[in-house]
Coordinates of C-alpha atoms and ligand atoms in Angstrom, one line a residue:
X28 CA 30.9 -2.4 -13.8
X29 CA 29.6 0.4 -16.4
X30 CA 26.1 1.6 -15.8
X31 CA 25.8 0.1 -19.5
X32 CA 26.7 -3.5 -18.4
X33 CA 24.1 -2.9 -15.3
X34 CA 21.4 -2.0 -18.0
X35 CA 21.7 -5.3 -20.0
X36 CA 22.0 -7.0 -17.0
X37 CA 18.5 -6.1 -16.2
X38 CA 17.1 -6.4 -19.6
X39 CA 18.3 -10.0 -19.4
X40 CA 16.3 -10.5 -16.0
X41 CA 13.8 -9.1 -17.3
X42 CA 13.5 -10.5 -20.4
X43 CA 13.2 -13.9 -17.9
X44 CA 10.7 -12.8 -15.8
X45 CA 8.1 -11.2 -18.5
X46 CA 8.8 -14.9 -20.4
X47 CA 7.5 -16.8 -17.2
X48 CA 5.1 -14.3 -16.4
X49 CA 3.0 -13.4 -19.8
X50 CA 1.0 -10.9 -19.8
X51 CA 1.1 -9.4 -16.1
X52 CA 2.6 -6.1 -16.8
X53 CA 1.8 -4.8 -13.0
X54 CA 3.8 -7.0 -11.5
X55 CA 7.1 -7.2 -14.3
X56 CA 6.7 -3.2 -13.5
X57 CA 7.2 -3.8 -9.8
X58 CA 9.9 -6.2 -10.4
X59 CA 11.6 -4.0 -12.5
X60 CA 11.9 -0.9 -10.2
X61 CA 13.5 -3.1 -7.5
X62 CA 15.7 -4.8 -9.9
X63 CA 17.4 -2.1 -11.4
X64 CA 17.8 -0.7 -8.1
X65 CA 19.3 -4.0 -6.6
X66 CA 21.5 -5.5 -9.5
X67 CA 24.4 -3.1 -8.9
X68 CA 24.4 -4.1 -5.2
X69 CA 24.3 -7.6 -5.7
X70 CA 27.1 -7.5 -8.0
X71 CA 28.8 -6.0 -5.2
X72 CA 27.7 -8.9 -2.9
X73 CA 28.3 -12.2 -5.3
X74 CA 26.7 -14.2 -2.5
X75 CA 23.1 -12.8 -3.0
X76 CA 23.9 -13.8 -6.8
X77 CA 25.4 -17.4 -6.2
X78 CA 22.1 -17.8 -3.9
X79 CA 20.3 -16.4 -7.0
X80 CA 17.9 -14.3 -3.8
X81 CA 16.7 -11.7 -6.6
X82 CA 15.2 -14.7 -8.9
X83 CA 13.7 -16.5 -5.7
X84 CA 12.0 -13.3 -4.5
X85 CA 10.0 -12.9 -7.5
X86 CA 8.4 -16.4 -7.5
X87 CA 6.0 -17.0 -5.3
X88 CA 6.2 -19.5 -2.4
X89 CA 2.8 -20.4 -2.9
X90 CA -0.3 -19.0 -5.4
X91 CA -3.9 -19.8 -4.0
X92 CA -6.7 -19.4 -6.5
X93 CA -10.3 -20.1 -6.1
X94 CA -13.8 -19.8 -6.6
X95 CA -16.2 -17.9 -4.9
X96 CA -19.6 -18.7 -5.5
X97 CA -22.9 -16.0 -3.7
X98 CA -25.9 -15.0 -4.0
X99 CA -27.3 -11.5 -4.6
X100 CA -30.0 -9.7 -2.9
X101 CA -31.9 -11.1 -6.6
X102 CA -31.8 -14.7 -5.5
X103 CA -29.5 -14.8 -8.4
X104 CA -25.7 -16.9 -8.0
X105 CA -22.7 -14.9 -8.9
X106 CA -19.3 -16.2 -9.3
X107 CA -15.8 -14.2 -8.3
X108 CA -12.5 -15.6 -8.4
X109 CA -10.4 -15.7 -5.2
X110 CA -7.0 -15.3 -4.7
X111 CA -4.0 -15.2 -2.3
X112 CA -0.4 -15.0 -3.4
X113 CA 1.8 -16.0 -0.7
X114 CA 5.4 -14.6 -2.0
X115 CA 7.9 -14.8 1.1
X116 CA 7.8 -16.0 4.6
X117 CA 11.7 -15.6 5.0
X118 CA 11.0 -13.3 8.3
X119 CA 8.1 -13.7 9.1
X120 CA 4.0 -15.5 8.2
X121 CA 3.0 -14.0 5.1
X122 CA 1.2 -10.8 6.2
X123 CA -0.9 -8.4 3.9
X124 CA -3.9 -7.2 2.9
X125 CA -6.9 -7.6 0.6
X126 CA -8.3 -5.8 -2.3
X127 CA -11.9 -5.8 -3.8
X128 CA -11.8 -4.2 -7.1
X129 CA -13.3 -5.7 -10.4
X130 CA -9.4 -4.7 -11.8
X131 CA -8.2 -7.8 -9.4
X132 CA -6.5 -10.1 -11.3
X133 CA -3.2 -12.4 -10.8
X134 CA -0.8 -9.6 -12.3
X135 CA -2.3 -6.8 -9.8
X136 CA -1.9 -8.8 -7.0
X137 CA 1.6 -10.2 -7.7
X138 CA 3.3 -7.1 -8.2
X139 CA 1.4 -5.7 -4.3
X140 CA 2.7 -8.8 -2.8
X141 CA 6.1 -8.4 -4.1
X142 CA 6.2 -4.8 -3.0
X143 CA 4.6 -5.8 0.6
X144 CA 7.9 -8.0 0.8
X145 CA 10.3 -5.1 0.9
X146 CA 7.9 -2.9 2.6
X147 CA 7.1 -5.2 5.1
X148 CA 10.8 -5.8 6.2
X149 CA 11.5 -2.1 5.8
X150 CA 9.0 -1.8 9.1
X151 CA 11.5 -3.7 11.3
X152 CA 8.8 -5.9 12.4
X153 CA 8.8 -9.7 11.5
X154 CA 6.7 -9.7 8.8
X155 CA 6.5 -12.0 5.4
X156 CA 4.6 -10.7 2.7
X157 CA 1.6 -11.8 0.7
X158 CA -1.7 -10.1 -0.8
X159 CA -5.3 -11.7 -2.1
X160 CA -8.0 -10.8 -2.9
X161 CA -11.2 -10.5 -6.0
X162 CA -12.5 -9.2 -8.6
X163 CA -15.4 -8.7 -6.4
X164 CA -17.0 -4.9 -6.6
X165 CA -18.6 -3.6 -3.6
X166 CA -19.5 -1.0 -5.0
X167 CA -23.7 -0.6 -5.2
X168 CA -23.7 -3.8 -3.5
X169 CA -26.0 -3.8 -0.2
X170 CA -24.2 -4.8 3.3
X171 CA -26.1 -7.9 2.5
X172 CA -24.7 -9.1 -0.8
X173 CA -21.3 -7.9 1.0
X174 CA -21.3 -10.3 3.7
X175 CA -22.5 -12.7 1.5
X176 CA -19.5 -12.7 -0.7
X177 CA -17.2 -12.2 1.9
X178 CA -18.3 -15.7 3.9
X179 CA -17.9 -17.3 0.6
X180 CA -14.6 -15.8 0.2
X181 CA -13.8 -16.9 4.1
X182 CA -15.1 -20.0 3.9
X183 CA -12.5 -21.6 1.5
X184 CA -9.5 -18.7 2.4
X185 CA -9.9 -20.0 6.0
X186 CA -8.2 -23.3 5.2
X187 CA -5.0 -21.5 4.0
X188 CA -4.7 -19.1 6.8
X189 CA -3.8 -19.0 10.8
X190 CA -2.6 -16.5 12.8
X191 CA 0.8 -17.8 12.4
X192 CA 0.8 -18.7 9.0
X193 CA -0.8 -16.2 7.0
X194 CA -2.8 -13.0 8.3
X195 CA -4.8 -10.8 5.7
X196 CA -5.9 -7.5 6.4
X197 CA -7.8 -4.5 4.2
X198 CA -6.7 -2.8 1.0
X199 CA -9.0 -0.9 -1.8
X200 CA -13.0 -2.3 -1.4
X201 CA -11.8 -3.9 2.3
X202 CA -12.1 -2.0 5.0
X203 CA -14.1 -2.3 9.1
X204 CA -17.3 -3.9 7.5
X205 CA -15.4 -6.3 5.4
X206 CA -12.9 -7.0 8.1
X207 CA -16.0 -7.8 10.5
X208 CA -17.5 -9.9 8.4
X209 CA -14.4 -12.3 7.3
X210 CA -13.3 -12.1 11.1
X211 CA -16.9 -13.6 11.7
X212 CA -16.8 -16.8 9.4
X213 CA -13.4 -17.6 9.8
X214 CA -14.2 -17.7 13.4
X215 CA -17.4 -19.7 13.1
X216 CA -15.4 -22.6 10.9
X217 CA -12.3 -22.6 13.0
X218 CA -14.0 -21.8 15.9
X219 CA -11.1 -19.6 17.7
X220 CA -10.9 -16.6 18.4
X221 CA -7.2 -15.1 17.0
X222 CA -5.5 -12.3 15.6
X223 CA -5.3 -14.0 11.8
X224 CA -6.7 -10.5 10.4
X225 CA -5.7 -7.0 11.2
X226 CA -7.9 -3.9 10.8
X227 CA -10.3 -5.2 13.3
X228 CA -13.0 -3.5 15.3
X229 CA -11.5 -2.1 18.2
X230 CA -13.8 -3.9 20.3
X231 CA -13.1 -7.1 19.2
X232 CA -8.9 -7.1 18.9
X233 CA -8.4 -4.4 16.4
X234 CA -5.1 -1.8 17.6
X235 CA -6.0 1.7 18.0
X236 CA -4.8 4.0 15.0
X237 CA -4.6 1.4 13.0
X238 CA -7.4 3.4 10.5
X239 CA -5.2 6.3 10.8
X240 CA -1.9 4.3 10.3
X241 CA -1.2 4.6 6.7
X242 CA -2.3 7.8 5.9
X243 CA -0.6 9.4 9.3
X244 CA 2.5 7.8 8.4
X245 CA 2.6 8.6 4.6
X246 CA 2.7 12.3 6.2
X247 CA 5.0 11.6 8.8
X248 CA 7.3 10.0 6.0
X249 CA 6.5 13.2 4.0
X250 CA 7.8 15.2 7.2
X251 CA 10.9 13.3 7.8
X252 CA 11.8 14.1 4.3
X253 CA 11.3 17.7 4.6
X254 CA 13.5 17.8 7.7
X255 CA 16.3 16.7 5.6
X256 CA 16.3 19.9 4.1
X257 CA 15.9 22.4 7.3
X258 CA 11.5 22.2 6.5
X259 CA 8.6 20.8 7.9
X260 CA 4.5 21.0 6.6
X261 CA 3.4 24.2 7.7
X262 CA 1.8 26.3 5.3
X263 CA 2.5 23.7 2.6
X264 CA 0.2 23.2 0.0
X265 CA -1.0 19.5 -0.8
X266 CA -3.0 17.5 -2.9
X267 CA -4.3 14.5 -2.3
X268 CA -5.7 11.7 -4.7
X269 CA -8.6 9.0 -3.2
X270 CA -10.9 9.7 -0.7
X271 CA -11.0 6.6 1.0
X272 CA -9.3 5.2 4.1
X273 CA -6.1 6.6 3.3
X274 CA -6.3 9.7 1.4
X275 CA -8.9 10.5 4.7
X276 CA -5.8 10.2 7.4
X277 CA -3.7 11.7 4.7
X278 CA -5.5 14.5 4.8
X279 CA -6.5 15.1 8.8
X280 CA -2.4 14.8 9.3
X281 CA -1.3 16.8 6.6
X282 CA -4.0 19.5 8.0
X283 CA -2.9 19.2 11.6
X284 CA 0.8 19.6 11.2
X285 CA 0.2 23.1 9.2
X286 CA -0.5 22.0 5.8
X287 CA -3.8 22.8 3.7
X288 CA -5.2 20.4 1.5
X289 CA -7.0 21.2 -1.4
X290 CA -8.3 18.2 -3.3
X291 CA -9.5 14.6 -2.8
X292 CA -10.7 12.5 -6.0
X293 CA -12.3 9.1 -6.5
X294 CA -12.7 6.9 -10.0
X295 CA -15.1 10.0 -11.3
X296 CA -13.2 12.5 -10.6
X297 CA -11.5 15.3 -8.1
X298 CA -12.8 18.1 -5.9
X299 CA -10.8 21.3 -5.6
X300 CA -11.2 23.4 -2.6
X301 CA -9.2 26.7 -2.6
X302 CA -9.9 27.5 1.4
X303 CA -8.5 23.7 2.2
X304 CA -10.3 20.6 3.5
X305 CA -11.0 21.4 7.3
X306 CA -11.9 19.0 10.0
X307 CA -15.4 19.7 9.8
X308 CA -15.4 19.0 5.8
X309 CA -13.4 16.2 6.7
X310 CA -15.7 14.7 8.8
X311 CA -17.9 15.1 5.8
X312 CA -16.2 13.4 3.6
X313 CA -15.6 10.6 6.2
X314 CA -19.9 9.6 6.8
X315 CA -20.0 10.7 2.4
X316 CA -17.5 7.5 2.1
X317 CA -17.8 5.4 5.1
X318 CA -21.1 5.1 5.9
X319 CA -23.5 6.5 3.4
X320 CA -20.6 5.4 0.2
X321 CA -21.6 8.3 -2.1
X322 CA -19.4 10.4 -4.7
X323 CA -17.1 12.8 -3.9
X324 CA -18.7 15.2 -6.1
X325 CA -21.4 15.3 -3.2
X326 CA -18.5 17.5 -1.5
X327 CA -18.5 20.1 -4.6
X328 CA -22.8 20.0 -4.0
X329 CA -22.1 20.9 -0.2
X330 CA -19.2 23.4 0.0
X331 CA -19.4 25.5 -3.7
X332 CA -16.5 24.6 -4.9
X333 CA -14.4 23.4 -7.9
X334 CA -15.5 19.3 -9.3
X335 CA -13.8 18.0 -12.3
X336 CA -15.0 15.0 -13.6
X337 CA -13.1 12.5 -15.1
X338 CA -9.9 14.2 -14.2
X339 CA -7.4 13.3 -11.7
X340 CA -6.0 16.6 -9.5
X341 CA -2.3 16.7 -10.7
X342 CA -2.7 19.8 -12.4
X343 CA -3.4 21.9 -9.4
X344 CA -0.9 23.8 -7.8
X345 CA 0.7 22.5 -4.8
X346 CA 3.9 21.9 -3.0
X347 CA 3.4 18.5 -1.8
X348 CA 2.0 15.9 -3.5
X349 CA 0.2 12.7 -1.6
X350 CA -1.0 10.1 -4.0
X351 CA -3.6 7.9 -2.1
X352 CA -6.2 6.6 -4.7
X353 CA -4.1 3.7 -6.6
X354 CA -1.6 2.1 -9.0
X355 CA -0.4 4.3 -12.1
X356 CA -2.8 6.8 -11.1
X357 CA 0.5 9.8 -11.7
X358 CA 2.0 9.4 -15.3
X359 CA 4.6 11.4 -16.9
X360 CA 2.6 14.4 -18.1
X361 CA 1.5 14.6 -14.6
X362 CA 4.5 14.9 -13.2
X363 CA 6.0 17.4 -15.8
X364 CA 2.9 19.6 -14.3
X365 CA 4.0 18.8 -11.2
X366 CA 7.4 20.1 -11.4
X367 CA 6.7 22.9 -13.5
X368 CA 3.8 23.8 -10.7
X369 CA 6.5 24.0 -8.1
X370 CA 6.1 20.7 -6.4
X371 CA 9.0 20.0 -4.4
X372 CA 7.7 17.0 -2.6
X373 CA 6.0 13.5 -3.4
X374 CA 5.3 10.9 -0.3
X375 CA 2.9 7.8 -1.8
X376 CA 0.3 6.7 0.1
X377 CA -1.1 3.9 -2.5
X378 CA 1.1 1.0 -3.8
X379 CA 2.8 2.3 -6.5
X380 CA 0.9 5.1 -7.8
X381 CA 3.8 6.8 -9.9
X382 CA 4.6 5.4 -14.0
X383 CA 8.0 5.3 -14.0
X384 CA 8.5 7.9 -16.7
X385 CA 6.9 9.8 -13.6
X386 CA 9.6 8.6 -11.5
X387 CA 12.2 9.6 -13.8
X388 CA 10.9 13.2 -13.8
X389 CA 11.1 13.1 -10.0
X390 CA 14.0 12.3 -9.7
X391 CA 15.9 14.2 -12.6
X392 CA 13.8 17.2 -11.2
X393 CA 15.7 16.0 -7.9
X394 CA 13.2 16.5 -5.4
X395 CA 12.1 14.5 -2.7
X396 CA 10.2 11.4 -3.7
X397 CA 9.4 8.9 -1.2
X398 CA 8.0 5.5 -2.9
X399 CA 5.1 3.3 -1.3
X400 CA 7.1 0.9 0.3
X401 CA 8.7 3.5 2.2
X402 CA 6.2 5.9 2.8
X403 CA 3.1 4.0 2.7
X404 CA 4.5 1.2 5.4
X405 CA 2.7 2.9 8.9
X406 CA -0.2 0.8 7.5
X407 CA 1.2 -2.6 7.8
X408 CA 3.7 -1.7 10.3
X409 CA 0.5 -0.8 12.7
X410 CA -0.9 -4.3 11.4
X411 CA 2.2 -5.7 12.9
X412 CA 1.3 -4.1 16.5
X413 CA -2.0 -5.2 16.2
X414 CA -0.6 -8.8 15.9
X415 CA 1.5 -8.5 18.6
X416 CA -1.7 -6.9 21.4
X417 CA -3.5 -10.2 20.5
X418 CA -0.5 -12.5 21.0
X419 CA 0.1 -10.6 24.3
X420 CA -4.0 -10.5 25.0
X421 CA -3.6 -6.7 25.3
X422 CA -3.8 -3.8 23.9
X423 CA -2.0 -0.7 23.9
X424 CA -3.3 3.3 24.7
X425 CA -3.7 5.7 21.0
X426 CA -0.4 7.4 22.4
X427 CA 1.7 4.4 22.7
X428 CA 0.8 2.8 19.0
X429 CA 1.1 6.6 17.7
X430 CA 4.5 7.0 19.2
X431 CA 5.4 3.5 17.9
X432 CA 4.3 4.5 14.4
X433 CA 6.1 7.7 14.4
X434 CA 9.8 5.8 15.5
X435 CA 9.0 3.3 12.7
X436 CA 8.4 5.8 9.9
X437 CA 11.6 7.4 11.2
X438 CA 13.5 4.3 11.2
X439 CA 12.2 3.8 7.6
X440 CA 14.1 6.7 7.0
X441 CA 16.5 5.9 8.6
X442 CA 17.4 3.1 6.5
X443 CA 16.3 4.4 3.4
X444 CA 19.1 7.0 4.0
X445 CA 21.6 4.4 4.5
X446 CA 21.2 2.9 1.4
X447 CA 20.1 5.3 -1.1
X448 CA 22.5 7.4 -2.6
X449 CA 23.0 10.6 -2.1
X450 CA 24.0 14.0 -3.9
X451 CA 24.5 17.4 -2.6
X452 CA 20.4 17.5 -0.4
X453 CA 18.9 14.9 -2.7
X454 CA 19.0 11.4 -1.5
X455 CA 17.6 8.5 -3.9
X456 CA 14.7 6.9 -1.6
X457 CA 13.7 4.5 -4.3
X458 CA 17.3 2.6 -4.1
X459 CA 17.3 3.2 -0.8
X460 CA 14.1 1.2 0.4
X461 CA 14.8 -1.1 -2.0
X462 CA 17.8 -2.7 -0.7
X463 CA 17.4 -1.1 2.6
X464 CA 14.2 -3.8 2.4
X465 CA 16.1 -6.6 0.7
X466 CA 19.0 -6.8 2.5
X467 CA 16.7 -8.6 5.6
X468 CA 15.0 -10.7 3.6
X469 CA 17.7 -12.0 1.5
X470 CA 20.1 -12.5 4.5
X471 CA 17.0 -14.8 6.4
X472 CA 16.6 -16.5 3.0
X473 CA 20.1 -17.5 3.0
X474 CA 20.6 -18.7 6.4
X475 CA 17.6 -21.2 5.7
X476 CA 18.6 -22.5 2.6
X477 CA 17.1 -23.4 -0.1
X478 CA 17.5 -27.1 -1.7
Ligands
LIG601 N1 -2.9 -3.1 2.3 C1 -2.0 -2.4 3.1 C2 -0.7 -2.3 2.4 O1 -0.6 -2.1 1.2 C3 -2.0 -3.0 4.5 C4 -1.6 -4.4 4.7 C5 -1.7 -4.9 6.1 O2 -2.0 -4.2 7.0 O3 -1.4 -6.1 6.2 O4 0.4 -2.3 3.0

């Protein structure tokens, strides 16, 4: 088949999946990238197409939406939708996190659980996929009004959730103290104590590393591809976008294996730091987000350097490139600067952070571009370890979960290297994780029918 007859083939799918989906351009985005990476392979495998496994994969099993009424620290009710998309439990419970972000809406969170599908398999652990969450900001909220919303949110979530149905975890606006407090009223309705979230205290069930996870393996993703071509991090420069729980590990790992990195953003804007972000600035930035949830332009205040608000830090120099804030956040004029800046490297730490006009100048540029569902998998594959200490009622040393999440994001490689095409010392990631994290899925689907 020409690459023509490929292209109308997709235009046709997804002419039928914008018509049954109006209006949620996320997620017809996300669909997109996979499908155009998938359709020649499933023409190559007519079974996947009899079993029509690309259509099935992009309806959700089941769509939970609710209503979550609190009250503020005014006395005052507020009301936030709820949701939880449950796409595919073909290998495993449904298994992702939550986001808090007043841009929540159906669209957002269908395209995240349709990416968590593929990542989630590419992690080899058993693993459906799902994702939930609210328009909810937490932002300038107190921990009151917080714990508020989140029993609310737990109290009707709980019904649709188990440990061995469907087990939710943190994404943007959830992290420890939303965790704690979700853990705590699903516990007080159910009464049992189970591993149906990840991201826990470690004190109560949560795995070591697992804060670390995604932005350690992002970096370890980052350093696998570099080996590829005889390199590794030292002395590399690297931006980073988002300051929160991932752009943070990002950032420690990055520093430790010889890189320096030189910016961190949030939704205001980015800080640029010349000398690198050292572990004590670091540690800064981690009690300025964590604990006292200030601006990162607090870090410019502190250390005399460069803030730029409103901007986002693609323009700055660098030879690696982690994006770690959020969706879209890299479009094509910032990867044109990217290029023309030198750039020879691009490992994503957020869910789908690159347009893909920005993809397209990747990958014409033929550099090394590994996409979120590849790179930013140590998060969820570390979820899946945490699942399995609290089936076993145990839990494993820093070293061991470490190691485990360094074979994993190898193994990611691994496969993404089977599958994605290759040319010369550039090897296509993007098809490569995408079928490399189909081929599971749509194998289990099979064998357990479907009428
Ligand atoms: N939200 C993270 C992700 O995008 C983690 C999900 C999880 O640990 O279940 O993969």
């Amino acid at each position: 088949m020409t690459n023509n007859a490929y292209d109308s083939l997709v235009k046709e799918f997804m002419a039928k999946i914008i018509a049954r989906n109006p209006g949620e351009e996320e997620f017809h985005q996300a669909v997109e990238e996979v499908v155009t990476t998938i359709i020649p392979f499933v023409e190559e495998n007519p079974k996947y197409k009899a079993a029509k496994i690309l259509e099935r994969i992009a309806e959700p099993e089941r769509v939970i939406l609710f209503r979550i009424p609190w009250k503020d620290d005014k006395g005052e009710i507020q009301i936030n939708k709820g949701y939880r998309i449950e796409m595919n439990s073909a290998i495993g419970p449904y298994k992702g996190g939550l986001r808090f972000h007043p841009t929540v809406n159906l669209g957002v969170l269908k395209f995240l659980a349709y990416e968590q599908v593929f990542k989630n398999s590419l992690t080899t652990l058993p693993m459906g996929g799902g994702k939930g969450g609210s328009d909810f900001d937490p932002k300038g909220k107190s921990d009151n009004e917080v714990m508020a919303f989140c029993q609310s949110f737990m109290t009707e979530l709980s019904r649709h959730i188990g440990p061995d149905t469907d087990i939710p975890a943190g994404d943007i606006g959830v992290g420890g103290r939303e965790i704690g407090f979700l853990f705590g009223q699903y516990k007080r309705i159910r009464n049992e104590f189970t591993g149906v979230l990840t991201g826990k205290g470690r004190e109560w069930g949560g795995s070591l590393i697992r804060p670390q996870a995604t932005g350690y393996g992002q970096v370890y993703f980052a350093q696998e591809m570099l080996k590829t071509r005889g390199d590794n991090m030292k002395g590399k420069i690297c931006t980073v976008s988002g300051s929160g729980n991932v752009a943070q590990y990002a950032t420690e790992k990055a520093t430790e294996l010889g890189g320096k990195v030189v910016t961190l953003s949030d939704s205001a804007g980015f800080i640029y730091d010349p000398n690198g972000i050292d572990v004590e600035k670091l540690a800064f930035v981690m009690d300025l987000k964590n604990v006292k949830r200030g601006r990162i332009k607090e870090y410019a205040d502190k250390y005399g350097c460069e803030y730029y608000e409103g901007k986002r830090p693609w323009g700055i120099k660098c030879d690696v490139a982690l994006p770690s804030a959020t969706q879209n956040e890299v479009d094509e004029e910032d990867a044109k600067t990217l290029i023309a800046n030198g750039c020879l490297l691009v490992s994503e730490g957020a869910n789908m952070p690159s347009s893909p006009a920005a993809i397209e100048v990747y990958q014409n540029a033929r550099i090394m571009y590994g996409p979120g569902k590849a790179a930013n998998a140590g998060g969820v594959a570390v979820s899946g370890l945490e699942m399995s200490q609290n089936s076993l009622r145990f839990s494993w040393t820093r070293e061991e979960v470490d190691a485990k999440l360094q074979q994993i994001m190898k193994d990611i490689h691994a496969t993404c290297l089977k599958y994605g095409p290759k040319e010369g010392d550039y090897i296509d990631y993007v098809t490569g994780a995408n079928i490399g994290g189909f081929v599971k899925v749509a194998d289990a689907m099979m064998a357990q029918g479907y009428v």
